[in-house]
Short mmCIF file of C-alpha atoms and ligand atoms in Angstrom, two decimals:
data_model
loop_
_atom_site.label_atom_id
_atom_site.label_comp_id
_atom_site.label_asym_id
_atom_site.label_seq_id
_atom_site.Cartn_x
_atom_site.Cartn_y
_atom_site.Cartn_z
CA MET A 1 -14.55 -5.18 14.05
CA ASP A 2 -15.74 -2.02 12.32
CA GLU A 3 -12.45 -0.16 12.70
CA ALA A 4 -9.11 -0.79 11.03
CA ILE A 5 -5.61 0.68 10.96
CA VAL A 6 -3.81 0.12 7.67
CA VAL A 7 -0.04 0.43 8.05
CA GLY A 8 1.39 1.74 4.76
CA GLY A 9 0.34 4.52 2.41
CA GLY A 10 1.68 3.09 -0.87
CA VAL A 11 -0.52 1.64 -3.59
CA ILE A 12 -1.17 -1.56 -1.60
CA GLY A 13 -2.15 0.22 1.62
CA LEU A 14 -4.28 2.88 -0.05
CA THR A 15 -6.13 0.39 -2.27
CA THR A 16 -6.82 -1.90 0.69
CA ALA A 17 -7.96 1.08 2.77
CA VAL A 18 -10.35 2.19 0.00
CA VAL A 19 -11.93 -1.28 -0.23
CA LEU A 20 -12.40 -1.48 3.57
CA ALA A 21 -13.75 2.08 3.89
CA GLU A 22 -16.17 1.61 1.00
CA ARG A 23 -17.47 -1.47 2.83
CA GLY A 24 -18.31 0.72 5.80
CA MET A 25 -15.29 0.32 8.09
CA ARG A 26 -13.69 3.28 9.87
CA VAL A 27 -10.19 3.29 8.41
CA ARG A 28 -6.99 5.08 9.33
CA VAL A 29 -3.85 4.78 7.19
CA TRP A 30 -0.53 5.13 9.00
CA SER A 31 2.28 6.15 6.71
CA ARG A 32 5.80 7.27 7.54
CA GLY A 33 8.10 9.43 5.49
CA PRO A 34 7.59 11.29 2.22
CA GLU A 35 5.37 9.65 -0.36
CA GLU A 36 7.87 10.25 -3.18
CA GLU A 37 10.21 7.77 -1.47
CA THR A 38 7.72 4.91 -1.68
CA ALA A 39 8.12 2.24 -4.35
CA SER A 40 4.62 3.14 -5.54
CA ALA A 41 5.54 6.73 -6.40
CA VAL A 42 8.55 5.57 -8.46
CA SER A 43 6.68 2.77 -10.24
CA GLY A 44 6.42 2.82 -14.03
CA GLY A 45 2.71 2.12 -13.67
CA LEU A 46 2.44 -0.58 -16.33
CA CYS A 47 0.08 -3.44 -15.53
CA TRP A 48 2.31 -6.43 -16.07
CA PRO A 49 3.05 -9.41 -13.78
CA TYR A 50 6.81 -8.95 -13.36
CA ARG A 51 8.99 -10.29 -10.53
CA ILE A 52 6.20 -11.47 -8.28
CA GLU A 53 5.52 -14.86 -6.70
CA PRO A 54 3.60 -17.14 -6.52
CA ARG A 55 2.94 -16.94 -10.24
CA ALA A 56 -0.54 -18.48 -10.45
CA LYS A 57 -1.96 -16.40 -7.60
CA ALA A 58 -0.34 -13.26 -8.96
CA LEU A 59 -2.14 -13.85 -12.26
CA ASP A 60 -5.49 -14.21 -10.46
CA TRP A 61 -4.87 -10.94 -8.59
CA ALA A 62 -3.65 -9.24 -11.78
CA GLU A 63 -6.72 -10.31 -13.78
CA ARG A 64 -9.10 -8.96 -11.15
CA SER A 65 -7.09 -5.75 -10.93
CA PHE A 66 -7.10 -5.44 -14.72
CA ARG A 67 -10.90 -5.32 -14.72
CA HIS A 68 -10.96 -2.55 -12.10
CA PHE A 69 -8.27 -0.55 -13.91
CA ALA A 70 -10.17 -0.92 -17.20
CA TRP A 71 -13.16 0.67 -15.44
CA LEU A 72 -10.97 3.46 -13.99
CA SER A 73 -9.53 4.12 -17.46
CA GLU A 74 -12.96 5.42 -18.53
CA GLN A 75 -12.09 8.60 -16.56
CA PRO A 76 -8.35 9.13 -17.22
CA ALA A 77 -8.31 12.80 -16.19
CA LEU A 78 -9.68 11.89 -12.76
CA THR A 79 -7.83 8.63 -12.12
CA GLY A 80 -4.54 8.82 -14.06
CA VAL A 81 -5.34 5.41 -15.60
CA ARG A 82 -5.30 4.84 -19.36
CA LEU A 83 -5.56 1.72 -21.51
CA VAL A 84 -2.54 1.93 -23.82
CA ARG A 85 -1.35 -0.23 -26.68
CA GLY A 86 2.19 -1.52 -26.73
CA THR A 87 4.78 -3.96 -28.01
CA LEU A 88 6.17 -6.90 -26.09
CA ARG A 89 9.50 -8.48 -27.07
CA ASP A 90 11.14 -11.61 -25.67
CA ASP A 91 7.93 -12.70 -24.01
CA ALA A 92 9.17 -16.14 -22.91
CA SER A 93 8.82 -15.18 -19.24
CA THR A 94 5.30 -13.78 -19.63
CA PRO A 95 2.55 -16.30 -18.77
CA ARG A 96 0.26 -17.35 -21.63
CA ARG A 97 -2.83 -16.46 -19.55
CA TRP A 98 -1.67 -12.84 -19.34
CA LEU A 99 -0.84 -12.67 -23.05
CA ASP A 100 -4.36 -13.93 -23.83
CA LEU A 101 -5.88 -11.30 -21.52
CA VAL A 102 -4.06 -8.32 -23.01
CA GLY A 103 -4.61 -9.48 -26.59
CA SER A 104 -2.51 -8.93 -29.68
CA PRO A 105 -1.29 -6.28 -30.09
CA PRO A 106 -1.30 -5.98 -26.30
CA ARG A 107 -3.33 -3.27 -24.60
CA THR A 108 -2.98 -2.86 -20.85
CA PRO A 109 -3.51 -0.20 -18.18
CA LEU A 110 -0.70 2.36 -17.94
CA ILE A 111 -0.96 4.48 -14.81
CA ASP A 112 0.41 7.91 -13.98
CA MET A 113 1.28 7.08 -10.38
CA GLY A 114 1.34 10.65 -9.04
CA ALA A 115 -2.18 11.28 -10.30
CA TYR A 116 -3.37 7.81 -9.32
CA LEU A 117 -2.12 7.92 -5.71
CA ALA A 118 -3.83 11.32 -5.35
CA TYR A 119 -7.02 9.76 -6.76
CA LEU A 120 -6.83 6.90 -4.23
CA ARG A 121 -6.32 9.34 -1.35
CA GLY A 122 -9.34 11.34 -2.52
CA ARG A 123 -11.46 8.19 -2.86
CA LEU A 124 -10.42 7.11 0.64
CA ALA A 125 -11.34 10.50 2.10
CA ALA A 126 -14.71 10.40 0.30
CA ALA A 127 -15.41 7.05 2.00
CA GLY A 128 -14.57 8.55 5.42
CA GLY A 129 -11.01 7.21 5.74
CA ARG A 130 -8.08 9.32 6.83
CA ARG A 131 -4.31 9.27 6.51
CA GLU A 132 -1.94 9.93 9.42
CA ASP A 133 1.77 10.67 9.21
CA ARG A 134 2.82 8.07 11.73
CA ALA A 135 5.34 5.24 11.97
CA ALA A 136 4.33 1.93 13.55
CA ARG A 137 6.92 0.14 15.67
CA SER A 138 5.04 -3.17 15.41
CA PRO A 139 1.65 -4.48 14.27
CA ALA A 140 0.81 -4.99 17.96
CA GLU A 141 1.20 -1.25 18.62
CA ALA A 142 -1.55 -0.55 16.06
CA GLY A 143 -3.52 -3.50 17.45
CA GLU A 144 -3.80 -1.72 20.80
CA LEU A 145 -5.80 1.04 19.06
CA ALA A 146 -8.00 -0.93 16.64
CA PRO A 147 -9.39 -4.48 16.47
CA VAL A 148 -8.12 -4.92 12.90
CA VAL A 149 -4.65 -4.08 11.57
CA VAL A 150 -3.73 -4.50 7.92
CA ASN A 151 -0.01 -4.59 7.33
CA CYS A 152 0.79 -3.05 3.91
CA SER A 153 4.24 -1.79 4.83
CA GLY A 154 6.09 -3.09 1.75
CA LEU A 155 9.83 -3.25 2.36
CA GLY A 156 9.17 -1.74 5.81
CA ALA A 157 7.85 -5.18 6.85
CA ARG A 158 11.47 -6.27 7.13
CA GLU A 159 11.71 -4.40 10.45
CA LEU A 160 8.03 -4.02 11.34
CA VAL A 161 7.09 -7.73 11.48
CA PRO A 162 10.09 -8.43 11.42
CA ASP A 163 10.40 -10.45 8.20
CA ALA A 164 13.97 -11.17 7.07
CA SER A 165 12.72 -12.65 3.77
CA MET A 166 11.86 -9.13 2.56
CA ARG A 167 14.55 -7.91 0.17
CA PRO A 168 14.96 -4.85 -2.03
CA VAL A 169 15.21 -5.20 -5.80
CA ARG A 170 16.52 -1.81 -6.87
CA GLY A 171 15.07 -0.20 -9.99
CA GLN A 172 16.35 2.88 -11.81
CA ILE A 173 14.40 4.93 -14.37
CA VAL A 174 15.24 7.90 -16.62
CA VAL A 175 12.52 10.42 -17.51
CA VAL A 176 13.04 12.17 -20.86
CA GLU A 177 11.11 14.62 -22.99
CA ASN A 178 8.78 12.61 -25.19
CA PRO A 179 9.71 13.01 -28.89
CA GLY A 180 6.27 11.64 -29.88
CA VAL A 181 6.13 8.04 -28.62
CA GLU A 182 2.51 7.02 -27.94
CA GLU A 183 2.79 3.28 -27.28
CA TRP A 184 4.68 1.42 -24.58
CA TYR A 185 7.48 -1.05 -25.29
CA LEU A 186 8.67 -3.86 -23.05
CA ALA A 187 11.42 -6.41 -23.60
CA SER A 188 11.01 -8.54 -20.53
CA GLY A 189 13.99 -10.84 -21.19
CA PRO A 190 14.02 -14.61 -20.91
CA ASP A 191 14.75 -14.80 -17.16
CA SER A 192 12.77 -11.81 -15.91
CA GLY A 193 16.07 -10.00 -15.38
CA ALA A 194 16.51 -6.31 -16.15
CA ALA A 195 13.66 -5.49 -18.50
CA THR A 196 14.03 -2.69 -21.06
CA TYR A 197 10.95 -0.50 -21.25
CA VAL A 198 9.62 2.73 -22.68
CA LEU A 199 6.44 4.07 -21.07
CA PRO A 200 4.68 7.22 -22.36
CA GLN A 201 3.39 9.11 -19.33
CA PRO A 202 1.68 12.53 -19.44
CA TYR A 203 4.72 14.21 -17.84
CA GLY A 204 7.39 12.55 -20.02
CA LEU A 205 8.69 9.29 -21.36
CA LEU A 206 9.85 6.78 -18.72
CA LEU A 207 12.86 4.71 -19.74
CA GLY A 208 13.92 1.65 -17.81
CA GLY A 209 15.11 -0.37 -16.28
CA THR A 210 17.24 -2.26 -13.83
CA ALA A 211 16.66 -4.98 -11.24
CA ASP A 212 19.48 -5.21 -8.68
CA GLU A 213 18.81 -7.66 -5.89
CA ASP A 214 19.74 -6.66 -2.32
CA ALA A 215 20.82 -3.18 -3.45
CA TRP A 216 19.69 -0.44 -1.03
CA ASP A 217 21.23 2.61 -2.71
CA THR A 218 18.54 5.08 -3.80
CA GLU A 219 20.93 7.50 -5.54
CA PRO A 220 20.66 7.41 -9.35
CA ASP A 221 23.83 6.02 -10.95
CA PRO A 222 24.89 8.07 -14.04
CA ALA A 223 26.49 5.10 -15.85
CA THR A 224 23.33 3.05 -15.34
CA ALA A 225 21.22 5.93 -16.66
CA GLU A 226 23.39 6.10 -19.81
CA ASP A 227 23.00 2.37 -20.31
CA ILE A 228 19.21 2.63 -19.96
CA VAL A 229 19.03 5.41 -22.57
CA ARG A 230 21.33 3.41 -24.89
CA ARG A 231 19.10 0.32 -24.64
CA CYS A 232 15.92 2.31 -25.26
CA ALA A 233 17.51 4.17 -28.19
CA ARG A 234 17.90 0.82 -29.94
CA VAL A 235 14.09 0.77 -30.06
CA HIS A 236 13.54 4.51 -30.72
CA PRO A 237 16.82 6.01 -32.08
CA GLU A 238 15.62 9.59 -31.43
CA LEU A 239 15.82 8.88 -27.67
CA ALA A 240 19.62 9.09 -27.84
CA ARG A 241 19.18 12.89 -28.16
CA ALA A 242 16.09 13.35 -25.95
CA ARG A 243 16.36 15.93 -23.16
CA VAL A 244 16.62 14.26 -19.75
CA LEU A 245 13.97 15.55 -17.32
CA GLY A 246 14.90 13.50 -14.29
CA HIS A 247 16.11 10.29 -12.69
CA ARG A 248 14.26 7.99 -10.28
CA VAL A 249 15.29 5.09 -8.11
CA GLY A 250 12.97 2.82 -6.14
CA LEU A 251 13.26 -0.37 -4.12
CA ARG A 252 10.82 -3.13 -5.11
CA PRO A 253 9.56 -4.88 -1.97
CA TYR A 254 10.42 -8.44 -2.98
CA ARG A 255 9.56 -11.60 -1.08
CA PRO A 256 9.88 -15.21 -2.33
CA SER A 257 6.10 -15.26 -2.01
CA VAL A 258 3.61 -12.41 -1.41
CA ARG A 259 2.36 -12.57 2.18
CA LEU A 260 -1.42 -12.34 2.21
CA GLU A 261 -2.70 -14.04 5.35
CA SER A 262 -4.24 -13.36 8.71
CA GLU A 263 -2.95 -13.89 12.25
CA ARG A 264 -4.02 -13.07 15.81
CA LEU A 265 -1.83 -10.48 17.57
CA PRO A 266 -0.78 -11.03 21.22
CA GLY A 267 -3.30 -8.42 22.48
CA GLY A 268 -6.19 -10.12 20.62
CA ALA A 269 -6.46 -7.87 17.54
CA ARG A 270 -6.53 -9.44 14.09
CA CYS A 271 -3.65 -8.64 11.71
CA VAL A 272 -4.01 -9.21 7.97
CA HIS A 273 -0.66 -9.07 6.17
CA ASN A 274 -0.59 -7.80 2.58
CA TYR A 275 3.01 -7.16 1.50
CA GLY A 276 5.90 -8.39 -0.62
CA HIS A 277 4.54 -7.60 -4.10
CA GLY A 278 7.95 -7.20 -5.75
CA GLY A 279 7.84 -5.72 -9.26
CA ALA A 280 4.08 -5.89 -9.72
CA GLY A 281 2.39 -4.24 -6.75
CA VAL A 282 0.36 -1.88 -8.91
CA THR A 283 -0.61 -4.70 -11.26
CA VAL A 284 -2.06 -6.87 -8.47
CA SER A 285 -3.24 -4.12 -6.11
CA TRP A 286 -7.04 -4.51 -6.47
CA GLY A 287 -7.02 -8.32 -6.44
CA CYS A 288 -4.88 -8.35 -3.28
CA ALA A 289 -6.99 -5.65 -1.61
CA LEU A 290 -10.16 -7.66 -2.23
CA ASP A 291 -8.57 -10.82 -0.77
CA ALA A 292 -7.30 -8.85 2.24
CA ALA A 293 -10.80 -7.44 2.80
CA GLN A 294 -12.17 -10.98 2.60
CA LEU A 295 -9.77 -12.06 5.36
CA VAL A 296 -10.88 -9.09 7.48
CA ALA A 297 -14.57 -10.01 6.92
CA GLU A 298 -14.03 -13.65 7.90
CA GLU A 299 -13.30 -12.65 11.47
C1 FAD B 8 11.62 1.39 -10.78
C2 FAD B 8 10.37 0.62 -10.45
C3 FAD B 8 9.42 0.41 -11.45
C4 FAD B 8 8.26 -0.30 -11.15
N1 FAD B 8 7.34 -0.48 -12.14
C5 FAD B 8 6.20 -1.14 -11.88
C6 FAD B 8 5.20 -1.28 -12.88
O1 FAD B 8 5.35 -0.78 -14.00
N2 FAD B 8 4.07 -1.97 -12.56
C7 FAD B 8 3.87 -2.51 -11.32
O2 FAD B 8 2.83 -3.14 -11.09
N3 FAD B 8 4.80 -2.39 -10.35
C8 FAD B 8 5.95 -1.73 -10.60
N4 FAD B 8 6.90 -1.59 -9.62
C9 FAD B 8 6.68 -2.27 -8.33
C10 FAD B 8 5.74 -1.47 -7.46
O3 FAD B 8 6.18 -0.13 -7.40
C11 FAD B 8 5.67 -2.08 -6.06
O4 FAD B 8 5.37 -3.45 -6.12
C12 FAD B 8 4.58 -1.40 -5.23
O5 FAD B 8 4.72 0.00 -5.28
C13 FAD B 8 4.60 -1.87 -3.79
O6 FAD B 8 3.64 -1.12 -3.10
P1 FAD B 8 3.58 -1.11 -1.52
O7 FAD B 8 2.43 -0.24 -1.17
O8 FAD B 8 3.64 -2.50 -1.00
O9 FAD B 8 4.98 -0.45 -1.08
P2 FAD B 8 5.39 1.10 -0.98
O10 FAD B 8 4.88 1.88 -2.12
O11 FAD B 8 6.87 1.14 -0.76
O12 FAD B 8 4.65 1.62 0.31
C14 FAD B 8 4.99 1.16 1.59
C15 FAD B 8 4.35 2.09 2.57
O13 FAD B 8 4.54 1.58 3.89
C16 FAD B 8 4.92 2.65 4.74
N5 FAD B 8 5.62 2.06 5.87
C17 FAD B 8 6.63 1.16 5.87
N6 FAD B 8 6.96 0.84 7.14
C18 FAD B 8 6.14 1.56 7.94
C19 FAD B 8 5.98 1.67 9.35
N7 FAD B 8 6.74 0.98 10.19
N8 FAD B 8 5.03 2.52 9.84
C20 FAD B 8 4.24 3.25 9.00
N9 FAD B 8 4.35 3.17 7.66
C21 FAD B 8 5.28 2.34 7.15
C22 FAD B 8 5.77 3.55 3.84
O14 FAD B 8 5.86 4.84 4.38
C23 FAD B 8 4.93 3.51 2.59
O15 FAD B 8 3.86 4.44 2.69
C24 FAD B 8 8.05 -0.84 -9.86
C25 FAD B 8 8.99 -0.58 -8.86
C26 FAD B 8 10.13 0.13 -9.14
C27 FAD B 8 11.12 0.39 -8.04
#
């Protein structure tokens, strides 16, 4: 049981692979397609438990992840992780436990995902793990090559498992030139619907967002982008004139409940599933990776 194949090279797969490799396992990550098309690459990178179930477990995972991110934020140039102050509006949907953790005014990890995914890949390589550009047709296919498979395929689990309860929740973001905003802003809305947010990243200011259930289109919609800028300009009026640097669309891998459990594959290999993290995969990534590693170790 000293060898594992992790299917999925997004934030969930890479974090899980790092934990396993640093515990001494020989780890290969199978990932298909360009990284910029993963939900992780598009993510705003704010640690906040948004659109993820079950709530109580997500908070446990998020709290454990928060501690690891706080440690990573001590080396922002290396990791892409910073602890940043912000403003939260309409916080009715945000659990009290989380509000207590981030304090008042809130201060939470804000992650530059491009830099952070590169950091995770480097940390994995340093622990002896490697990444392969390869698509899995089923967990059993990987199980023929390693005694442990960890399924971190995000929305891909819909076909891979197959799991029909996996659904996309489309999110669109506008990147603009930052006119000098240093703190994040989030209006989460009473029903966790389309949050409005402004996130200062090193490469520009991220403006969001949208949350369209069962929408698969990854082309940016110009009218939606205008609406996003309009909403954010109500918070920072100078954003109405900010130069647009780019548009991003990603599909949140939503499931009514995150799947983090273990099963025996037909050929005898053990498969630990770790997918379905919706709008908070970055936020819960370390807590989920540690639980997945625990399931691997129990075998
Ligand atoms: C616009 C937007 C903003 C967001 N903002 C935030 C935020 O601020 N904070 C936060 O915590 N979360 C945020 N999220 C949510 C977050 O991005 C996701 O929850 C997270 O990225 C999910 O990670 P993942 O690794 O499960 O999926 P992904 O990043 O999509 O990775 C899945 C991986 O599996 C691979 N794969 C799939 N099928 C196969 C197969 N058959 N064989 C091999 N490989 C396969 C893919 O190639 C990919 O590498 C946001 C999402 C969006 C869209």
